[in-house]
PDB file of C-alpha atoms in Angstrom:
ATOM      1  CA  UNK A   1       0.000   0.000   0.000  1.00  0.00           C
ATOM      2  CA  UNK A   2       1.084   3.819  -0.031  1.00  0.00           C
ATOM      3  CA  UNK A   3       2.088   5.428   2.363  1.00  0.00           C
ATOM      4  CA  UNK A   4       0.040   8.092   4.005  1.00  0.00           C
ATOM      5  CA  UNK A   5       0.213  10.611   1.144  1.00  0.00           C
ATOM      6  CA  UNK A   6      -1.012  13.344   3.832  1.00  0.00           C
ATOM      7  CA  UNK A   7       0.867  14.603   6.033  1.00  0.00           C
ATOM      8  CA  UNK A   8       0.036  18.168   7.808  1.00  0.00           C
ATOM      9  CA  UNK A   9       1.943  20.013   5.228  1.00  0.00           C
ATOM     10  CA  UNK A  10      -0.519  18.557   2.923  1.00  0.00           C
ATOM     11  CA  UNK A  11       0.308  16.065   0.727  1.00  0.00           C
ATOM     12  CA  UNK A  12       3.765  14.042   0.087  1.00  0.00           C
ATOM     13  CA  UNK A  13       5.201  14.150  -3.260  1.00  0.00           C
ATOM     14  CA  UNK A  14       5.738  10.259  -4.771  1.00  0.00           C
ATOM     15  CA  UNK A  15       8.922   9.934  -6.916  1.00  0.00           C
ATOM     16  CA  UNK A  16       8.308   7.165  -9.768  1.00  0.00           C
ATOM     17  CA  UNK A  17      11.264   5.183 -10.711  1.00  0.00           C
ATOM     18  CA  UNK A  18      11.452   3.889 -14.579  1.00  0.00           C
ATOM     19  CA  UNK A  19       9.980   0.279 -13.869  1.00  0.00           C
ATOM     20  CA  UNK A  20       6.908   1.662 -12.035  1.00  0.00           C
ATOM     21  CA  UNK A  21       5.946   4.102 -14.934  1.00  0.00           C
ATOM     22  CA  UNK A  22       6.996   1.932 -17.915  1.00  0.00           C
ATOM     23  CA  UNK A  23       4.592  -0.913 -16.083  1.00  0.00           C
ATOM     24  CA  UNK A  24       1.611   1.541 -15.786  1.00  0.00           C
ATOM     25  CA  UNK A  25       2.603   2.445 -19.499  1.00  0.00           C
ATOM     26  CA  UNK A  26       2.407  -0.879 -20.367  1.00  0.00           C
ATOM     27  CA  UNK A  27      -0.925  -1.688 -19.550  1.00  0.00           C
ATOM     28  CA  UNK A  28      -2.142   1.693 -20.530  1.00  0.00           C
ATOM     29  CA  UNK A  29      -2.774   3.104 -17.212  1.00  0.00           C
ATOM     30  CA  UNK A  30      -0.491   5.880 -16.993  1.00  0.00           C
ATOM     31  CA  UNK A  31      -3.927   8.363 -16.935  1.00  0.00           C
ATOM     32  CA  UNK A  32      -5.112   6.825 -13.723  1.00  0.00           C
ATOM     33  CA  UNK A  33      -1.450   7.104 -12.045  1.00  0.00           C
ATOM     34  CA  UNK A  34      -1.019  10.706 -12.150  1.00  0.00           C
ATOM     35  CA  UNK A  35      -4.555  11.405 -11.389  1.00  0.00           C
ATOM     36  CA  UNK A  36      -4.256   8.907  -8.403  1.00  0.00           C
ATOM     37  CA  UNK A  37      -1.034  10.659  -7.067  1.00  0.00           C
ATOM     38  CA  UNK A  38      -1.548  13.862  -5.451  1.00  0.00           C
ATOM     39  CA  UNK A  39       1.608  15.104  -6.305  1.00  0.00           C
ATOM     40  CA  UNK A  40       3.640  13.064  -9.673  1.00  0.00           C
ATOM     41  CA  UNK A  41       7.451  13.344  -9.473  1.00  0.00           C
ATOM     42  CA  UNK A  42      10.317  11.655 -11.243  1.00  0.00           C
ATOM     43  CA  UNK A  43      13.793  12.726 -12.127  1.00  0.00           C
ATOM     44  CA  UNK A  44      15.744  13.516 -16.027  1.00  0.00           C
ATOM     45  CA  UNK A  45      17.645  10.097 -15.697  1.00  0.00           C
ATOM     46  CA  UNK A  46      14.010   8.092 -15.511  1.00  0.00           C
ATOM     47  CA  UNK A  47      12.786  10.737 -18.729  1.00  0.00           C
ATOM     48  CA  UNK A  48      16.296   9.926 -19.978  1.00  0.00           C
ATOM     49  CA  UNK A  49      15.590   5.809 -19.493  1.00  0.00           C
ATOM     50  CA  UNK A  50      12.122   6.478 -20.700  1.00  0.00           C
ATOM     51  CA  UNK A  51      13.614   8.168 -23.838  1.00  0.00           C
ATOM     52  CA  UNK A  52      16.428   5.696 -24.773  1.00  0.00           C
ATOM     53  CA  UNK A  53      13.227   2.801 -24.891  1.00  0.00           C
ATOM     54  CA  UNK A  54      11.309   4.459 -27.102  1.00  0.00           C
ATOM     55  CA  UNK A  55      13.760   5.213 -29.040  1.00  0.00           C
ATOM     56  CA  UNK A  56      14.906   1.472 -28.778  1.00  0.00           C
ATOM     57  CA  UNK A  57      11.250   0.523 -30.341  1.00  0.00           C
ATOM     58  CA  UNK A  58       9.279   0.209 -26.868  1.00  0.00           C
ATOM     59  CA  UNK A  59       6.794   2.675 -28.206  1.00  0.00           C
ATOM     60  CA  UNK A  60       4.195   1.731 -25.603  1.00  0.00           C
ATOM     61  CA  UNK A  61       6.464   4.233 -23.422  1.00  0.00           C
ATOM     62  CA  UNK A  62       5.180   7.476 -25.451  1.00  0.00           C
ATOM     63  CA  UNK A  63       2.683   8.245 -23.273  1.00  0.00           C
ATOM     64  CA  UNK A  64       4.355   8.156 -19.682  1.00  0.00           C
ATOM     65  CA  UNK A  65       6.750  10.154 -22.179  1.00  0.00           C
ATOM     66  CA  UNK A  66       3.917  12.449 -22.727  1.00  0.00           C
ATOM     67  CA  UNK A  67       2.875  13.108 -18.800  1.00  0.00           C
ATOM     68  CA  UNK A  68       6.316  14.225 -17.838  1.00  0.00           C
ATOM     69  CA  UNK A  69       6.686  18.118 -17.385  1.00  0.00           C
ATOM     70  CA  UNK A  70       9.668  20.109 -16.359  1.00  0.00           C
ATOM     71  CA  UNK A  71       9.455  21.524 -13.294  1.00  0.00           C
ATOM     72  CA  UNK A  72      11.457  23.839 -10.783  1.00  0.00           C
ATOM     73  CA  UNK A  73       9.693  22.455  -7.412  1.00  0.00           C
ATOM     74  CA  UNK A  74       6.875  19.940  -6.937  1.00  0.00           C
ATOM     75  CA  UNK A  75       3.440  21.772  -7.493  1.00  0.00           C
ATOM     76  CA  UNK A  76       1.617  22.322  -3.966  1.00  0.00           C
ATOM     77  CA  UNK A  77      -1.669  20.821  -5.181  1.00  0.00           C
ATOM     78  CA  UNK A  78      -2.714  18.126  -7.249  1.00  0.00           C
ATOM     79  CA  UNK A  79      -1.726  18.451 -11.175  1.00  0.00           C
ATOM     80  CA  UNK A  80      -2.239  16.404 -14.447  1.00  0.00           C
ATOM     81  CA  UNK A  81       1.160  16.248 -15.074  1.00  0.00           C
ATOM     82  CA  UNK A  82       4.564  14.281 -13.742  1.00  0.00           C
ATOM     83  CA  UNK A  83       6.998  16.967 -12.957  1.00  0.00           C
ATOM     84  CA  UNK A  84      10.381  15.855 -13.513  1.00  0.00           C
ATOM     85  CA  UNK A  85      12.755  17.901 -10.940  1.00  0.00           C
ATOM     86  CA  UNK A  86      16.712  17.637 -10.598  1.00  0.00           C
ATOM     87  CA  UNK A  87      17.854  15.590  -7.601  1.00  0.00           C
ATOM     88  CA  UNK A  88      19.319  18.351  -5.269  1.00  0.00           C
ATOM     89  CA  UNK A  89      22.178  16.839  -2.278  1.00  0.00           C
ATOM     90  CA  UNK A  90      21.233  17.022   1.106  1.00  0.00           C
ATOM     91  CA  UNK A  91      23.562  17.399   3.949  1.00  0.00           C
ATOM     92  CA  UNK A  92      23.973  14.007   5.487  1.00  0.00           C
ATOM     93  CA  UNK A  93      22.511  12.329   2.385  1.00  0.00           C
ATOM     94  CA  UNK A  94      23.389   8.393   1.803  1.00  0.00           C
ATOM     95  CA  UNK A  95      25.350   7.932  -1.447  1.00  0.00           C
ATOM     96  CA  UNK A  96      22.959   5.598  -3.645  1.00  0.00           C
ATOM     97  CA  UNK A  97      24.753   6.093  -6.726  1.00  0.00           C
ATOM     98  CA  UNK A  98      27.250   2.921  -6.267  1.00  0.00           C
ATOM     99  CA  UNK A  99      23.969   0.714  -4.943  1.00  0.00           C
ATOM    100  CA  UNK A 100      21.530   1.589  -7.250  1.00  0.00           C
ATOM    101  CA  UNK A 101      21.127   2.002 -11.128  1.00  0.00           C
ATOM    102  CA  UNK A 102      21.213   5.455 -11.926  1.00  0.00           C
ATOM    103  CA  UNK A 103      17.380   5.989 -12.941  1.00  0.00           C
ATOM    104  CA  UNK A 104      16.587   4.767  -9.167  1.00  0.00           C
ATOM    105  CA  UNK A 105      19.624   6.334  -7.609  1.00  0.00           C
ATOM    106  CA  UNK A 106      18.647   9.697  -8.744  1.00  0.00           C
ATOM    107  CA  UNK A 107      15.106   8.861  -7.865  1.00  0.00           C
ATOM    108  CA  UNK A 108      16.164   8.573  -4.434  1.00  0.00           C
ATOM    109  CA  UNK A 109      18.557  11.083  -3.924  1.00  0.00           C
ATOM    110  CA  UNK A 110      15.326  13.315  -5.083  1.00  0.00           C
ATOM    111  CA  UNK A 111      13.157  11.597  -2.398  1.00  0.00           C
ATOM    112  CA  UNK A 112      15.328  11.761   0.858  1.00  0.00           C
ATOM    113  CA  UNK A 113      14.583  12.336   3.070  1.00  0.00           C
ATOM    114  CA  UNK A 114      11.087  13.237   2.967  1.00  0.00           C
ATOM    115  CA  UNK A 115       9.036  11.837   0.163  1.00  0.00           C
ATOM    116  CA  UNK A 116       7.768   8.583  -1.020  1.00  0.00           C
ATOM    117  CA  UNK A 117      10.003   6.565  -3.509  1.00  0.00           C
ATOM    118  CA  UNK A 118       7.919   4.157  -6.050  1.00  0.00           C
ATOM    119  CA  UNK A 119      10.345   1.482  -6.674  1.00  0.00           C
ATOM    120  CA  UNK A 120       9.907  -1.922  -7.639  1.00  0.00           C
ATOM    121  CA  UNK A 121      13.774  -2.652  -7.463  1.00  0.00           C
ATOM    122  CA  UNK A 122      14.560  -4.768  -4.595  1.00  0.00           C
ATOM    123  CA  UNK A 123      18.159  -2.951  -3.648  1.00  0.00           C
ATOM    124  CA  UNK A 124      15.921   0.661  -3.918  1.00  0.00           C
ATOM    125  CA  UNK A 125      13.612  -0.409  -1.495  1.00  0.00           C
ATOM    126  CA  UNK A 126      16.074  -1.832   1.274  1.00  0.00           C
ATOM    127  CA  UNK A 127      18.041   1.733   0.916  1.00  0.00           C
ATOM    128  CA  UNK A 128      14.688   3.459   1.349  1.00  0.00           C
ATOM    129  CA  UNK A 129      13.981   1.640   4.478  1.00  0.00           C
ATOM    130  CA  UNK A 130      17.368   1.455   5.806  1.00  0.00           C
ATOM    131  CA  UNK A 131      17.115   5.098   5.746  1.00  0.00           C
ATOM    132  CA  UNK A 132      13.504   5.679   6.404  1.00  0.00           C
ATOM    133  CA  UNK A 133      12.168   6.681   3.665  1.00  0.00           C
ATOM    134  CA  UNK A 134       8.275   5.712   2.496  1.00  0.00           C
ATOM    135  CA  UNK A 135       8.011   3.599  -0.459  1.00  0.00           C
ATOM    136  CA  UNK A 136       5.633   1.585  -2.478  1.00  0.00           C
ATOM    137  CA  UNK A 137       5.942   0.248  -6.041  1.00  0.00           C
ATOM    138  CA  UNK A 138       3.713  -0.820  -9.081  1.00  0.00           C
ATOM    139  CA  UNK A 139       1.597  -3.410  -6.868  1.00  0.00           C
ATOM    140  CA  UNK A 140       0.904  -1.762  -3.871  1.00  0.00           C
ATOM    141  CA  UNK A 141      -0.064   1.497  -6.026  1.00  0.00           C
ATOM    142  CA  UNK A 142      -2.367  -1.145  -7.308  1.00  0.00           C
ATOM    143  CA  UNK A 143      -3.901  -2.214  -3.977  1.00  0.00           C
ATOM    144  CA  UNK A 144      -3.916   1.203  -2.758  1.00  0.00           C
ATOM    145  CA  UNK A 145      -6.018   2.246  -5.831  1.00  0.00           C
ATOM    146  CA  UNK A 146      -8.376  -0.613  -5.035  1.00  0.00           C
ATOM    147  CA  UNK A 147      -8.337   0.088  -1.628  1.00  0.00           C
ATOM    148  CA  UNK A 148      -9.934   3.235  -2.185  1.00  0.00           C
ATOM    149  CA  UNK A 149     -12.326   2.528  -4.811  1.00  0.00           C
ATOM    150  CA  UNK A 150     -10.614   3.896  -7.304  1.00  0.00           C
ATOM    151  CA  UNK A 151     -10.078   0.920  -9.318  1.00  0.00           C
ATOM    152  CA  UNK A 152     -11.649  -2.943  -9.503  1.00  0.00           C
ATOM    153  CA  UNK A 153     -10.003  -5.925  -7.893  1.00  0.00           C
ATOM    154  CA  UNK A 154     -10.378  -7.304 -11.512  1.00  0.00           C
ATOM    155  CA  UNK A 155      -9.250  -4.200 -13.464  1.00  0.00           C
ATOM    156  CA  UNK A 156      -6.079  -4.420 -11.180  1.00  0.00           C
ATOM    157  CA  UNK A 157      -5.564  -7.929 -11.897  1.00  0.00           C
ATOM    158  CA  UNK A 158      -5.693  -7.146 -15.517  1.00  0.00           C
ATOM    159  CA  UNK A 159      -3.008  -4.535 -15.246  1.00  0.00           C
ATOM    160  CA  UNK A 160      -0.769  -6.587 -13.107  1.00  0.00           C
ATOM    161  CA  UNK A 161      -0.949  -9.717 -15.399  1.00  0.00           C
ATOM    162  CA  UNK A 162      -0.092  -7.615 -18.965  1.00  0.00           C
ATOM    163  CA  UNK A 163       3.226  -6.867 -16.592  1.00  0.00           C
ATOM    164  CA  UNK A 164       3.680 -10.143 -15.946  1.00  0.00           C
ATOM    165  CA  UNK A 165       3.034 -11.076 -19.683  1.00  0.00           C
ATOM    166  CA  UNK A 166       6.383  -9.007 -20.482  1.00  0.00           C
ATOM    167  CA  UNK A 167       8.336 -10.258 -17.856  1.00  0.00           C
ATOM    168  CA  UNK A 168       7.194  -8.202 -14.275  1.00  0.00           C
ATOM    169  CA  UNK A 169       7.859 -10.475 -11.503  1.00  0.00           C
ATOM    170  CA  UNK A 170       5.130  -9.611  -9.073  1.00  0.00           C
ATOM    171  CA  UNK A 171       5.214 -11.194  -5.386  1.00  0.00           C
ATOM    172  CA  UNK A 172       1.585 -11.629  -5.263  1.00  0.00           C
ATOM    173  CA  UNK A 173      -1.246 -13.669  -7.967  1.00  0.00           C
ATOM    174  CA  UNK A 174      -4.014 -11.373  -6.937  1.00  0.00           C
ATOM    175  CA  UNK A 175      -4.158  -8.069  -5.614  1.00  0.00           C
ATOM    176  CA  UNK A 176      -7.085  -9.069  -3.973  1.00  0.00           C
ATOM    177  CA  UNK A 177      -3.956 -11.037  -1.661  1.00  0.00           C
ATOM    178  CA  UNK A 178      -3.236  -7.695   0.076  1.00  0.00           C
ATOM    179  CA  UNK A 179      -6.606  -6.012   0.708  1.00  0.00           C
ATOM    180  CA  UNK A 180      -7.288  -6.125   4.220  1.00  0.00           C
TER     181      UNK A 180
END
């Protein structure tokens, strides 16, 4: 599930890693992401990854292509757009770069140390909660989407197994497995 996007600053920016947006691409879902996520975020090196599979002949990544936005800070409010904003160092910041790949080190240099990081990338997600950081990835976007009526057990079943078709290696057969 997602974090609590709310906190009393309002809500938390979510920064998509590559995998998570080329999945929702996939299975032609990218419209219901952003307008699920209060506040879209990603970094240039995910555009960049984005851009180099396209080009590759994975045109079923146009339109995540399409969503992304440049940005100078994350909007306050909702938007229908993913703003793609430079990863800025923090003092005290863990070095991800020689852990991660690039597309999800820079995504979580640009979360630390206070937004959410979707990640489906199994080294991502034990940096993010070695250092505290809230994450989620393709699924539990999924279940949280369910969760709040947003989408259908069955739609998000649908979704998950056009992933799985092209090679996603999900940890559950149902996302009906993690609904309370």
């Amino acid at each position: 599930m997602l974090p609590d996007e709310q906190t009393s600053e309002g809500p938390t920016p979510i920064v998509f890693d590559t995998t998570v947006l080329s999945n929702f691409a996939r299975s032609r879902s990218i419209n219901w992401l952003v307008s699920a996520t209060a506040i879209p975020v990603t970094v240039p090196e995910v555009e960049r990854e984005l851009q180099r599979g396209r080009d590759e002949g994975y045109d079923y990544l146009q339109p995540a292509l399409d969503w992304l936005k440049p940005g100078e800070s994350a909007p306050e409010d909702s938007v229908t757009e993913i703003r793609v904003l430079e990863p800025t160092p923090v003092d005290g910041e863990p070095d991800p770069i020689a852990r991660l790949d690039r597309g999800e080190a820079h995504a979580f240099r640009k979360t630390w140390p206070d937004w959410v990081l979707a990640t489906d990338d199994l080294d991502a997600r034990r940096l993010a909660k070695e250092h505290e950081v809230g994450i989620t990835g393709s699924v539990g976007i999924l279940a949280d989407g369910v969760a709040r009526d947003e989408l259908t057990v069955e739609t998000a079943d649908d979704w998950l197994e056009t992933w799985e078709r092209a090679g996603y290696r999900s940890p559950v057969e149902s996302i009906e497995e993690l609904l309370d």
